[in-house]
mmCIF file of C-alpha atoms in Angstrom:
data_model
loop_
_atom_site.group_PDB
_atom_site.id
_atom_site.type_symbol
_atom_site.label_atom_id
_atom_site.label_comp_id
_atom_site.label_asym_id
_atom_site.label_seq_id
_atom_site.Cartn_x
_atom_site.Cartn_y
_atom_site.Cartn_z
ATOM 1 C CA LEU A 1 114.491 96.862 124.854
ATOM 2 C CA PRO A 2 118.123 98.815 124.939
ATOM 3 C CA LYS A 3 118.146 100.337 128.360
ATOM 4 C CA ASP A 4 118.744 103.705 126.735
ATOM 5 C CA ALA A 5 116.381 103.164 124.220
ATOM 6 C CA ASP A 6 114.175 106.172 122.689
ATOM 7 C CA ILE A 7 110.905 105.194 120.899
ATOM 8 C CA THR A 8 109.962 107.262 118.793
ATOM 9 C CA ASN A 9 106.898 105.135 117.049
ATOM 10 C CA MET A 10 105.255 102.273 118.145
ATOM 11 C CA GLU A 11 101.925 100.811 116.761
ATOM 12 C CA LYS A 12 99.975 97.827 117.815
ATOM 13 C CA ARG A 13 97.353 95.754 114.858
ATOM 14 C CA GLY A 14 95.359 92.582 115.086
ATOM 15 C CA SER A 15 92.482 90.965 116.613
ATOM 16 C CA ILE A 16 91.507 88.956 119.504
ATOM 17 C CA PHE A 17 93.273 85.857 117.460
ATOM 18 C CA THR A 18 96.567 87.743 116.391
ATOM 19 C CA ARG A 19 99.000 90.605 117.312
ATOM 20 C CA GLN A 20 101.021 92.692 115.854
ATOM 21 C CA PHE A 21 103.630 94.831 117.179
ATOM 22 C CA ILE A 22 105.507 97.817 115.087
ATOM 23 C CA ILE A 23 108.091 99.766 117.094
ATOM 24 C CA GLU A 24 110.851 102.001 116.049
ATOM 25 C CA PHE A 25 113.622 103.365 118.617
ATOM 26 C CA THR A 26 117.009 104.228 118.963
ATOM 27 C CA SER A 27 119.483 103.851 120.740
ATOM 28 C CA SER A 28 123.597 103.938 121.130
ATOM 29 C CA LYS A 29 125.206 101.334 119.486
ATOM 30 C CA SER A 30 126.666 99.790 121.859
ATOM 31 C CA GLU A 31 123.315 99.173 123.700
ATOM 32 C CA ILE A 32 122.477 97.543 120.576
ATOM 33 C CA LYS A 33 124.646 95.062 120.118
ATOM 34 C CA ASN A 34 123.995 93.893 123.586
ATOM 35 C CA TRP A 35 120.213 94.159 123.786
ATOM 36 C CA ILE A 36 120.871 91.501 120.430
ATOM 37 C CA LEU A 37 123.805 89.336 122.278
ATOM 38 C CA LYS A 38 121.198 88.817 125.165
ATOM 39 C CA SER A 39 118.200 88.479 123.294
ATOM 40 C CA LYS A 40 116.744 84.601 122.772
ATOM 41 C CA GLY A 41 115.428 85.665 119.172
ATOM 42 C CA PHE A 42 118.308 86.577 117.287
ATOM 43 C CA LYS A 43 120.436 83.510 118.513
ATOM 44 C CA GLY A 44 121.681 81.897 115.356
ATOM 45 C CA VAL A 45 120.259 84.373 112.853
ATOM 46 C CA GLU A 46 122.752 86.467 110.312
ATOM 47 C CA PRO A 47 121.259 89.810 109.070
ATOM 48 C CA GLU A 48 120.681 90.018 105.473
ATOM 49 C CA ILE A 49 122.486 93.518 104.380
ATOM 50 C CA LYS A 50 121.157 95.693 102.184
ATOM 51 C CA ASP A 51 122.130 99.284 101.499
ATOM 52 C CA GLY A 52 123.756 99.953 104.525
ATOM 53 C CA THR A 53 120.969 98.188 106.851
ATOM 54 C CA LYS A 54 121.147 94.850 109.085
ATOM 55 C CA ILE A 55 117.776 92.781 108.395
ATOM 56 C CA TYR A 56 117.416 89.983 110.856
ATOM 57 C CA GLU A 57 114.214 87.806 110.129
ATOM 58 C CA ILE A 58 113.135 85.884 113.516
ATOM 59 C CA HIS A 59 111.020 83.375 114.368
ATOM 60 C CA PRO A 60 111.679 82.337 117.994
ATOM 61 C CA LYS A 61 111.201 78.040 118.641
ATOM 62 C CA ASP A 62 110.192 77.958 121.990
ATOM 63 C CA LEU A 63 107.348 80.953 121.832
ATOM 64 C CA GLU A 64 104.350 80.641 120.049
ATOM 65 C CA SER A 65 104.181 83.592 117.810
ATOM 66 C CA TYR A 66 104.757 83.943 114.082
ATOM 67 C CA GLY A 67 108.004 85.969 114.267
ATOM 68 C CA GLY A 68 108.755 88.784 111.953
ATOM 69 C CA ARG A 69 111.892 91.356 111.084
ATOM 70 C CA VAL A 70 114.255 93.180 112.466
ATOM 71 C CA LYS A 71 115.918 96.168 110.940
ATOM 72 C CA ILE A 72 118.878 97.977 112.307
ATOM 73 C CA LYS A 73 120.265 101.488 110.510
ATOM 74 C CA GLY A 74 122.651 102.960 112.525
ATOM 75 C CA ASN A 75 121.472 103.748 115.412
ATOM 76 C CA THR A 76 118.323 103.552 114.430
ATOM 77 C CA VAL A 77 115.925 100.231 115.371
ATOM 78 C CA TYR A 78 112.618 98.947 113.333
ATOM 79 C CA ILE A 79 110.800 95.931 114.508
ATOM 80 C CA ASN A 80 107.552 94.396 113.482
ATOM 81 C CA MET A 81 106.303 90.943 115.059
ATOM 82 C CA SER A 82 103.448 89.338 114.727
ATOM 83 C CA TRP A 83 101.974 86.737 117.645
ATOM 84 C CA SER A 84 99.022 84.684 117.063
#
């Protein structure tokens, strides 16, 4: 997460076979931009933009995960990722 991230919500769901993490945080726009540039999961992913919200579908190839979705609106980020 960005250095100045302020986590406003965090949930962990799942069982012994799966894990789902839902995180919401706020951060400065410059730190969010740096976080996106440094994160492997965003490489080569173009966001869909709906009503001012950038939506990234993240499906890492080199990690053992299903992937998920990252939504960014202003300085608020919503992450919903699942692993198996």
